Amino acid sequence: MPAFDPALAESDPEISRLVAEENRLEHDKLRLIASENYASRAVMEATGSVLTNKYSEGYAHKRYYEGQQVVDQVEELAIARLKQLFGADHVNVQPYSGSPANLAVYLAFCAPGDTIMGLALPAGGHLTHGHSVSITGKYFKSVQYGVRKDDHRIDLDEVRALARQHRPKLLWCGTTAYPRTLDFGAFRAIADEVGAILVADIAHISGLVCGGAHPSPVGIADVVTSTTHKTFRGPRGGMIFCKKEHAAAIDRAVFPGLQGGPHNHVTAGIAVAAREALAPEFKTYAARVVENARTLAAALAERGFGVITGGTDNHLLLVDVTSKGVTGKQLAQALDRAGIVLNYNSVPFDPRKPFDPSGVRIGTPAMTTRGMGKDEMRALAGWIDRVTQAPGDEAGLAKIAAEVKDLCAKFPAPGIRV
Ligand code: DSN
């Protein structure tokens, strides 16, 4: 007799209903969280496959468990495609996400108490680049660099001066809320001067990098880490690229240093996403993400919004809304009620607290995946302006939400069923 194996709707109506609700939200709203995207149906099928059932500690052909006939091929395919896409010597696809990928780098090169350097979180850096509340700020001596006061761009003179003074073991370059191109060559020169390992965290921009819309750090940095679900459009996961000489240290740090069995269903999803990113259309996508962000930045600046650095080179913009008489949180919450989803965000040198800061962060990867372009960015700027002028006008917000829904209906989202 076959095992009782009901579908989700039958087995768990509550979760089934919530999944359907999320599906509806992701269809009807404009999703502008810079780190989010739509994974394709193919990516989700692979990620929701039977590969979730399999344990496979180790690496292809060197596993601790038997029955790896399929898993080895899946992992090797993912690695081969990513090598082709990014031109890397070595790739590890096992990190569970971006933070574990970064922790593996610490484990590979540092001992507790060593000095490390990264961009401060309030200036657009990531928690795991040495922020005080993160394990990376607690277990290591963290030196944080920032952006310049006048133009809010990374201050390479400060990076160099701090690096000379503190001689860090690791130098991070990577951002989560920074709208400008990173000069990986300049970071390389600083790392060489002080004998640091240079690590580029391209979690936000890996899709732009492999799509040719942002310079690549591969071959410049010693190690490159990334998530797989942002501009790269894969499942939620992590990956590490490195030079040949660091391959063994990185692999040992991921397993057995930090993790047990890899999430093989996610590895399969990453392989599918890499195949999608190898298609010529992905280059067009990456270019349009940036073009859309630039159009949106210009449209908001025309309407008097404080666009940090005056524009963007990548997939996101950071906007100071103080001059509009709202806080970032008030605006983000009102926008959500108007069908426009983004996150409130500190701006550089923000006088307000992170839980109710002066700005919002806006990203174009998901809207661009739906095929939206310049006209939709201008419409979006108009909606953001209307919400900013009357964040408490619930009838006005509901009217905008209906207009947003009409627009979304014209741009089907990959992976979403309606
Ligand atoms: N949570 C991600 C972001 O939104 O940028 C970074 O980890």
XYZ file of N, CA and C in Angstrom, residues 50-267:
654
model
N 13.108 16.254 -4.284
C 13.501 15.174 -3.353
C 14.935 15.316 -2.855
N 15.704 16.199 -3.469
C 17.078 16.387 -2.992
C 17.098 16.892 -1.557
N 15.972 17.392 -1.088
C 15.888 17.812 0.318
C 16.052 16.619 1.268
N 15.855 15.417 0.754
C 15.900 14.222 1.610
C 17.308 13.683 1.859
N 18.274 14.189 1.116
C 19.580 13.508 1.086
C 20.652 14.209 1.918
N 21.381 13.427 2.684
C 22.546 13.931 3.422
C 23.821 13.632 2.632
N 24.768 14.553 2.652
C 25.981 14.306 1.848
C 27.185 15.081 2.386
N 27.477 14.937 3.683
C 28.654 15.606 4.239
C 29.889 15.301 3.397
N 30.655 16.344 3.162
C 31.859 16.195 2.349
C 31.699 16.917 1.025
N 32.551 16.539 0.076
C 32.496 17.144 -1.253
C 32.425 16.015 -2.283
N 32.098 16.349 -3.529
C 31.855 15.325 -4.547
C 32.991 14.288 -4.563
N 32.603 13.027 -4.534
C 33.512 11.862 -4.555
C 34.351 11.708 -3.281
N 34.062 12.553 -2.288
C 34.741 12.398 -0.981
C 33.689 12.618 0.100
N 32.657 11.794 0.109
C 31.554 11.985 1.051
C 31.669 10.977 2.188
N 30.979 11.307 3.263
C 30.956 10.409 4.428
C 29.748 9.480 4.422
N 28.803 9.694 3.521
C 27.606 8.861 3.428
C 27.516 8.298 2.013
N 26.888 7.146 1.888
C 26.740 6.527 0.560
C 25.498 7.062 -0.157
N 25.356 6.608 -1.404
C 24.155 6.960 -2.185
C 24.257 8.328 -2.826
N 25.482 8.753 -3.189
C 25.680 10.116 -3.708
C 25.737 10.173 -5.236
N 25.177 9.143 -5.904
C 25.306 9.086 -7.361
C 24.737 10.332 -8.027
N 23.633 10.832 -7.480
C 22.993 12.019 -8.074
C 23.542 13.310 -7.470
N 23.675 13.315 -6.163
C 24.095 14.552 -5.475
C 25.446 15.048 -6.000
N 26.392 14.136 -6.203
C 27.703 14.565 -6.723
C 27.546 15.276 -8.066
N 26.681 14.732 -8.909
C 26.507 15.353 -10.235
C 25.865 16.736 -10.110
N 24.911 16.847 -9.185
C 24.241 18.135 -9.003
C 25.261 19.190 -8.547
N 26.061 18.830 -7.552
C 27.019 19.808 -7.015
C 28.093 20.151 -8.056
N 28.532 19.138 -8.799
C 29.552 19.402 -9.826
C 29.003 20.298 -10.942
N 27.740 20.077 -11.281
C 27.132 20.927 -12.323
C 27.031 22.371 -11.849
N 26.564 22.545 -10.603
C 26.447 23.903 -10.057
C 27.812 24.588 -10.104
N 28.846 23.876 -9.676
C 30.196 24.470 -9.620
C 30.703 24.796 -11.027
N 30.519 23.862 -11.953
C 31.018 24.093 -13.322
C 30.338 25.319 -13.937
N 29.029 25.439 -13.732
C 28.317 26.588 -14.318
C 28.771 27.900 -13.678
N 28.965 27.871 -12.370
C 29.388 29.105 -11.688
C 30.816 29.488 -12.085
N 31.682 28.488 -12.290
C 33.056 28.794 -12.744
C 33.010 29.479 -14.097
N 32.159 28.949 -14.967
C 32.029 29.533 -16.303
C 31.486 30.966 -16.216
N 30.502 31.150 -15.354
C 29.817 32.439 -15.238
C 30.715 33.513 -14.634
N 31.453 33.154 -13.586
C 32.234 34.163 -12.855
C 33.737 34.094 -13.157
N 34.173 33.052 -13.866
C 35.600 32.925 -14.174
C 36.447 32.648 -12.940
N 35.875 31.908 -11.983
C 36.610 31.666 -10.734
C 37.442 30.394 -10.819
N 38.577 30.370 -10.076
C 39.400 29.150 -9.985
C 38.644 28.057 -9.235
N 38.010 28.472 -8.121
C 37.407 27.488 -7.221
C 36.085 28.026 -6.690
N 35.094 27.144 -6.571
C 33.776 27.563 -6.077
C 33.302 26.578 -5.014
N 32.758 27.109 -3.930
C 32.104 26.275 -2.914
C 30.640 26.711 -2.864
N 29.718 25.762 -3.080
C 28.291 26.124 -3.131
C 27.531 25.655 -1.889
N 28.281 25.276 -0.859
C 27.599 24.697 0.299
C 27.160 25.676 1.389
N 27.680 26.910 1.475
C 27.229 27.772 2.574
C 25.706 27.936 2.566
N 25.128 27.896 3.776
C 23.665 27.944 3.850
C 23.112 29.303 3.425
N 23.910 30.352 3.592
C 23.501 31.663 3.078
C 24.709 32.598 3.149
N 24.454 33.896 3.056
C 25.560 34.849 2.993
C 26.329 34.947 4.301
N 25.614 34.986 5.423
C 26.320 35.128 6.706
C 27.201 33.907 6.992
N 26.691 32.673 6.820
C 27.580 31.519 6.987
C 28.761 31.528 6.004
N 28.549 32.015 4.799
C 29.665 32.097 3.839
C 30.740 33.019 4.413
N 30.296 34.143 4.965
C 31.270 35.089 5.522
C 31.965 34.515 6.756
N 31.197 33.815 7.587
C 31.815 33.202 8.772
C 32.881 32.181 8.360
N 32.614 31.476 7.277
C 33.595 30.484 6.808
C 34.903 31.178 6.426
N 34.809 32.377 5.889
C 36.028 33.105 5.525
C 36.832 33.457 6.781
N 36.126 33.908 7.827
C 36.828 34.185 9.091
C 37.526 32.929 9.585
N 36.778 31.824 9.542
C 37.332 30.574 10.065
C 38.546 30.119 9.254
N 38.514 30.382 7.964
C 39.622 29.953 7.098
C 40.902 30.743 7.364
N 40.763 32.009 7.731
C 41.964 32.860 7.759
C 42.297 33.484 9.113
N 41.361 33.480 10.055
C 41.576 34.250 11.286
C 41.479 33.367 12.527
N 42.060 33.866 13.597
C 41.840 33.298 14.937
C 41.122 34.378 15.744
N 40.341 33.961 16.756
C 39.649 34.965 17.568
C 40.643 36.021 18.074
N 40.227 37.275 18.038
C 41.100 38.354 18.503
C 41.880 39.032 17.382
N 41.945 38.383 16.211
C 42.639 39.020 15.074
C 41.896 40.286 14.641
N 42.643 41.157 13.993
C 42.045 42.403 13.512
C 41.457 42.202 12.118
N 40.254 42.699 11.939
C 39.602 42.652 10.621
C 39.043 44.049 10.335
N 38.778 44.320 9.055
C 38.265 45.653 8.704
C 37.124 45.546 7.709
N 36.079 46.334 7.916
C 34.953 46.322 6.979
C 34.219 47.650 7.002
N 33.308 47.818 6.065
C 32.499 49.043 5.996
C 31.470 49.008 7.127
N 31.366 50.101 7.866
C 30.425 50.158 8.994
C 28.985 50.000 8.510
N 28.189 49.312 9.310
C 26.765 49.100 8.958
C 26.035 50.422 8.706
N 26.195 51.437 9.545
C 25.464 52.686 9.288
C 25.894 53.380 7.994
N 27.043 52.974 7.455
C 27.499 53.564 6.197
C 27.125 52.684 5.001
N 26.426 51.565 5.279
C 26.004 50.696 4.179
C 26.653 49.336 4.165
N 27.427 49.006 5.227
C 28.073 47.692 5.287
C 27.143 46.618 5.837
N 27.654 45.401 5.965
C 26.842 44.293 6.472
C 27.256 43.945 7.898
N 26.291 43.417 8.655
C 26.529 42.950 10.022
C 27.801 42.121 10.144
N 27.989 41.207 9.204
C 29.094 40.243 9.316
C 30.449 40.808 8.890
N 30.487 42.080 8.596
C 31.780 42.707 8.265
C 32.367 43.380 9.505
N 31.936 42.904 10.693
C 32.560 43.376 11.928
C 31.705 44.306 12.762
N 30.390 44.306 12.523
C 29.523 45.175 13.332
C 29.537 44.712 14.795
N 29.401 45.679 15.707
C 29.613 45.367 17.128
C 28.658 44.302 17.679
N 27.416 44.239 17.196
C 26.483 43.253 17.766
C 26.614 41.878 17.114
N 27.380 41.783 16.041
C 27.562 40.509 15.332
C 28.709 39.728 15.973
N 28.675 38.427 15.845
C 29.791 37.604 16.328
C 31.108 38.107 15.732
N 31.031 38.670 14.542
C 32.247 39.124 13.852
C 32.833 40.393 14.488
N 31.980 41.113 15.226
C 32.475 42.270 15.962
C 32.849 41.911 17.391
N 32.372 40.744 17.842
C 32.644 40.323 19.223
C 33.911 39.457 19.302
N 34.111 38.574 18.321
C 35.225 37.627 18.385
C 36.501 38.147 17.726
N 36.366 39.242 16.981
C 37.545 39.793 16.308
C 37.688 41.257 16.696
N 38.885 41.778 16.526
C 39.081 43.211 16.770
C 38.678 43.909 15.466
N 37.523 44.537 15.545
C 36.940 45.069 14.312
C 37.242 46.546 14.146
N 37.779 46.872 12.990
C 38.014 48.277 12.635
C 37.050 48.592 11.497
N 36.292 49.660 11.651
C 35.247 49.957 10.663
C 35.567 51.262 9.923
N 35.491 51.201 8.609
C 35.643 52.437 7.832
C 34.266 52.929 7.391
N 34.233 54.151 6.891
C 32.924 54.730 6.551
C 32.895 55.360 5.179
N 31.959 56.277 5.036
C 31.870 57.037 3.789
C 32.202 58.495 4.113
N 32.525 59.258 3.068
C 32.874 60.678 3.292
C 31.626 61.472 3.665
N 31.842 62.497 4.476
C 30.726 63.327 4.924
C 30.131 64.128 3.776
N 30.979 64.572 2.847
C 30.462 65.488 1.828
C 29.718 64.781 0.692
N 30.216 63.610 0.230
C 29.531 62.985 -0.914
C 29.026 61.563 -0.626
N 29.224 61.099 0.619
C 28.694 59.803 1.040
C 29.249 58.621 0.247
N 30.434 58.802 -0.324
C 31.082 57.687 -1.027
C 32.180 57.085 -0.147
N 32.501 55.824 -0.390
C 33.531 55.170 0.426
C 34.820 55.980 0.352
N 35.385 56.211 1.533
C 36.562 57.053 1.632
C 37.808 56.167 1.591
N 38.371 55.984 0.390
C 39.517 55.073 0.251
C 40.753 55.591 0.982
N 40.825 56.905 1.157
C 41.959 57.448 1.943
C 41.848 56.981 3.392
N 40.614 56.984 3.896
C 40.399 56.513 5.271
C 40.692 55.013 5.355
N 40.240 54.266 4.352
C 40.492 52.817 4.348
C 42.003 52.563 4.419
N 42.743 53.294 3.572
C 44.204 53.097 3.526
C 44.847 53.467 4.868
N 44.439 54.617 5.412
C 45.042 55.078 6.673
C 44.744 54.085 7.799
N 43.494 53.628 7.889
C 43.137 52.666 8.945
C 43.861 51.338 8.743
N 43.975 50.914 7.488
C 44.653 49.641 7.204
C 46.126 49.726 7.601
N 46.763 50.868 7.283
C 48.183 51.028 7.661
C 48.332 51.031 9.179
N 47.380 51.670 9.839
C 47.468 51.769 11.297
C 47.208 50.422 11.973
N 46.194 49.697 11.504
C 45.744 48.483 12.233
C 46.210 47.172 11.614
N 46.680 47.201 10.371
C 47.170 46.007 9.672
C 46.239 44.797 9.868
N 45.042 44.882 9.286
C 44.059 43.803 9.487
C 44.465 42.515 8.764
N 43.993 41.420 9.301
C 44.213 40.117 8.659
C 43.289 40.016 7.427
N 42.046 40.474 7.613
C 41.053 40.449 6.525
C 40.597 41.862 6.245
N 40.468 42.187 4.964
C 39.880 43.469 4.582
C 38.646 43.157 3.741
N 37.477 43.569 4.246
C 36.218 43.332 3.523
C 35.886 44.516 2.633
N 35.470 44.235 1.408
C 34.797 45.279 0.631
C 33.481 44.664 0.167
N 32.407 45.326 0.516
C 31.090 44.798 0.181
C 30.070 45.596 0.941
N 28.849 45.633 0.424
C 27.854 46.566 0.951
C 26.451 45.955 0.912
N 25.564 46.561 1.696
C 24.145 46.193 1.567
C 23.278 47.407 1.259
N 23.831 48.580 1.466
C 23.032 49.789 1.211
C 23.962 50.886 0.714
N 24.564 50.640 -0.429
C 25.525 51.587 -0.992
C 25.263 51.636 -2.497
N 24.965 52.811 -3.033
C 24.492 52.865 -4.418
C 25.580 53.032 -5.481
N 26.845 52.949 -5.112
C 27.897 53.249 -6.089
C 28.805 52.061 -6.372
N 29.501 52.117 -7.491
C 30.412 51.055 -7.915
C 31.560 50.897 -6.909
N 31.913 49.665 -6.629
C 33.047 49.410 -5.728
C 34.326 49.282 -6.554
N 35.369 49.957 -6.089
C 36.650 49.943 -6.799
C 37.515 48.823 -6.211
N 37.303 47.613 -6.738
C 37.999 46.457 -6.170
C 39.516 46.570 -6.325
N 39.976 47.181 -7.422
C 41.418 47.344 -7.654
C 42.054 48.203 -6.559
N 41.350 49.260 -6.166
C 41.889 50.142 -5.115
C 41.973 49.386 -3.788
N 40.951 48.579 -3.496
C 40.994 47.764 -2.264
C 42.145 46.759 -2.337
N 42.365 46.184 -3.526
C 43.474 45.220 -3.688
C 44.805 45.877 -3.342
N 44.988 47.106 -3.836
C 46.267 47.795 -3.594
C 46.462 48.024 -2.095
N 45.376 48.392 -1.403
C 45.483 48.632 0.042
C 45.777 47.317 0.770
N 45.072 46.260 0.388
C 45.300 44.954 1.031
C 46.754 44.517 0.832
N 47.280 44.713 -0.374
C 48.665 44.305 -0.650
C 49.650 45.092 0.210
N 49.345 46.375 0.359
C 50.264 47.224 1.124
C 50.408 46.745 2.570
N 49.319 46.202 3.131
C 49.373 45.824 4.555
C 49.354 44.306 4.757
N 49.417 43.565 3.653
C 49.447 42.097 3.758
C 48.136 41.485 4.217
N 47.005 42.100 3.864
C 45.690 41.560 4.263
C 45.119 40.654 3.170
N 44.286 39.726 3.603
C 43.485 38.943 2.655
C 42.317 39.845 2.250
N 42.101 40.030 0.955
C 40.985 40.875 0.499
C 39.773 39.990 0.215
N 38.658 40.317 0.856
C 37.417 39.567 0.638
C 36.364 40.516 0.093
N 35.810 40.180 -1.050
C 34.708 40.972 -1.616
C 33.405 40.239 -1.340
N 32.480 40.913 -0.705
C 31.148 40.338 -0.470
C 30.218 40.953 -1.508
N 29.853 40.131 -2.507
C 29.024 40.666 -3.604
C 27.592 40.150 -3.512
N 27.139 39.892 -2.275
C 25.796 39.322 -2.104
C 24.740 40.117 -2.880
N 24.801 41.434 -2.761
C 23.774 42.242 -3.433
C 23.951 42.279 -4.941
N 25.197 42.279 -5.379
C 25.438 42.605 -6.794
C 25.891 41.424 -7.646
N 25.835 40.186 -7.107
C 26.413 39.079 -7.893
C 25.729 38.913 -9.247
N 24.418 39.207 -9.311
C 23.734 39.127 -10.610
C 24.222 40.212 -11.560
N 24.527 41.369 -11.008
C 25.049 42.457 -11.851
C 26.460 42.111 -12.315
N 27.237 41.508 -11.419
C 28.620 41.150 -11.763
C 28.635 40.114 -12.892
N 27.870 39.026 -12.725
C 27.944 38.002 -13.781
C 27.179 38.439 -15.025
N 26.294 39.430 -14.868
C 25.585 39.966 -16.033
C 26.325 41.123 -16.693
N 27.502 41.453 -16.188
C 28.329 42.479 -16.829
C 27.915 43.911 -16.503
N 27.092 44.113 -15.476
C 26.636 45.469 -15.151
C 27.389 46.075 -13.967
N 28.330 45.339 -13.404
C 29.205 45.870 -12.347
C 30.541 45.163 -12.507
N 31.677 45.882 -12.314
C 32.983 45.200 -12.421
C 33.053 44.012 -11.470
N 33.831 43.010 -11.875
C 33.943 41.789 -11.072
C 35.183 41.834 -10.172
N 35.042 41.365 -8.942
C 36.228 41.246 -8.072
C 36.928 39.897 -8.227
N 36.320 38.994 -9.016
C 36.919 37.657 -9.134
C 38.267 37.790 -9.854
N 39.307 37.221 -9.249
C 40.655 37.372 -9.795
C 41.377 38.558 -9.181
N 40.649 39.445 -8.529
C 41.269 40.602 -7.844
C 41.296 40.315 -6.341
N 40.114 40.046 -5.783
C 40.044 39.693 -4.361
C 40.546 38.262 -4.178
N 41.067 37.967 -2.984
C 41.487 36.591 -2.704
C 40.276 35.680 -2.633
N 39.226 36.217 -2.016
C 38.003 35.444 -1.811
C 36.814 36.347 -2.135
N 35.766 35.746 -2.722
C 34.537 36.485 -3.022
C 33.381 35.675 -2.450
N 32.541 36.324 -1.652
C 31.377 35.614 -1.106
C 30.110 36.223 -1.694
N 29.046 35.419 -1.682
C 27.762 35.961 -2.161
C 26.610 35.120 -1.635
N 25.450 35.743 -1.569
C 24.219 34.976 -1.474
C 23.848 34.585 -2.903
N 22.769 33.816 -3.026
C 22.381 33.352 -4.367
C 20.976 33.815 -4.753
N 20.332 34.595 -3.865
C 18.901 34.872 -4.087
C 18.573 36.337 -4.330
N 19.592 37.164 -4.482
C 19.298 38.601 -4.665
C 19.292 38.885 -6.171
N 20.204 39.733 -6.653
C 20.204 39.979 -8.102
C 20.512 38.702 -8.895
N 21.072 37.679 -8.226
C 21.397 36.425 -8.921
C 20.151 35.574 -9.224
N 19.068 35.814 -8.497
C 17.748 35.200 -8.767
C 17.685 33.685 -8.528
N 18.534 33.190 -7.636
C 18.464 31.766 -7.319
C 17.662 31.530 -6.060
N 17.819 30.329 -5.467
C 17.163 30.046 -4.185
C 17.966 30.698 -3.067
N 17.453 30.636 -1.844
C 18.209 31.237 -0.736
C 19.402 30.357 -0.406
N 20.591 30.887 -0.636
C 21.793 30.110 -0.366
C 23.014 31.001 -0.393
N 24.186 30.362 -0.322
C 25.429 31.123 -0.353
C 26.453 30.444 -1.240
N 27.455 31.205 -1.661
C 28.549 30.625 -2.451
C 29.828 31.412 -2.188
N 30.946 30.711 -2.353
C 32.251 31.350 -2.151
C 33.127 31.029 -3.358
N 33.738 32.068 -3.917
C 34.701 31.903 -5.006
C 36.079 32.245 -4.430
N 37.101 31.505 -4.847
C 38.425 31.906 -4.361
C 39.511 31.464 -5.319
N 40.687 32.047 -5.068
C 41.862 31.648 -5.839
C 42.254 30.234 -5.418
N 42.947 29.553 -6.359
C 43.319 28.139 -6.141
C 43.997 27.917 -4.786
N 44.909 28.834 -4.447
C 45.708 28.602 -3.233
C 44.868 28.626 -1.957
N 43.666 29.178 -2.030
C 42.823 29.235 -0.822
C 41.728 28.154 -0.823
N 41.677 27.340 -1.895
C 40.559 26.404 -2.051
C 40.432 25.447 -0.863
N 41.545 24.860 -0.450
C 41.482 23.855 0.623
C 41.034 24.508 1.930
N 41.560 25.695 2.224
C 41.197 26.373 3.480
C 39.713 26.730 3.491
N 39.202 27.212 2.372
C 37.783 27.587 2.307
C 36.905 26.339 2.438
N 37.241 25.295 1.708
C 36.416 24.078 1.776
C 36.403 23.495 3.195
N 37.567 23.450 3.820
C 37.639 22.919 5.193
C 36.826 23.783 6.161
N 36.847 25.108 5.916
C 36.126 25.998 6.828
C 34.609 25.794 6.707
N 34.125 25.592 5.482
C 32.668 25.401 5.302
C 32.270 24.054 5.901
N 32.934 23.004 5.474
C 32.740 21.663 6.047
C 34.089 21.016 6.258
N 34.431 20.569 7.405
C 33.599 20.396 8.607
C 33.642 21.575 9.584
N 34.295 22.670 9.196
C 34.507 23.746 10.158
C 33.238 24.368 10.701
N 32.291 24.623 9.795
C 31.139 25.424 10.200
C 29.810 24.694 10.039
N 29.718 23.862 9.034
C 28.431 23.246 8.696
C 28.547 21.729 8.662
N 27.353 21.089 8.686
C 27.254 19.665 8.421
C 26.863 19.474 6.962
N 25.826 18.689 6.751
C 25.445 18.345 5.384
C 24.963 19.546 4.579
N 25.402 19.642 3.317
C 24.923 20.728 2.458
C 23.448 20.545 2.121
N 22.779 21.635 1.790
C 21.360 21.580 1.404
C 21.293 21.293 -0.094
N 21.215 20.003 -0.412
C 21.351 19.600 -1.821
C 20.231 20.130 -2.711
N 19.044 20.290 -2.129
C 17.937 20.859 -2.924
C 18.263 22.302 -3.305
N 18.950 23.015 -2.406
C 19.338 24.395 -2.711
C 20.456 24.404 -3.754
N 21.392 23.462 -3.609
C 22.467 23.375 -4.615
C 21.863 23.169 -6.007
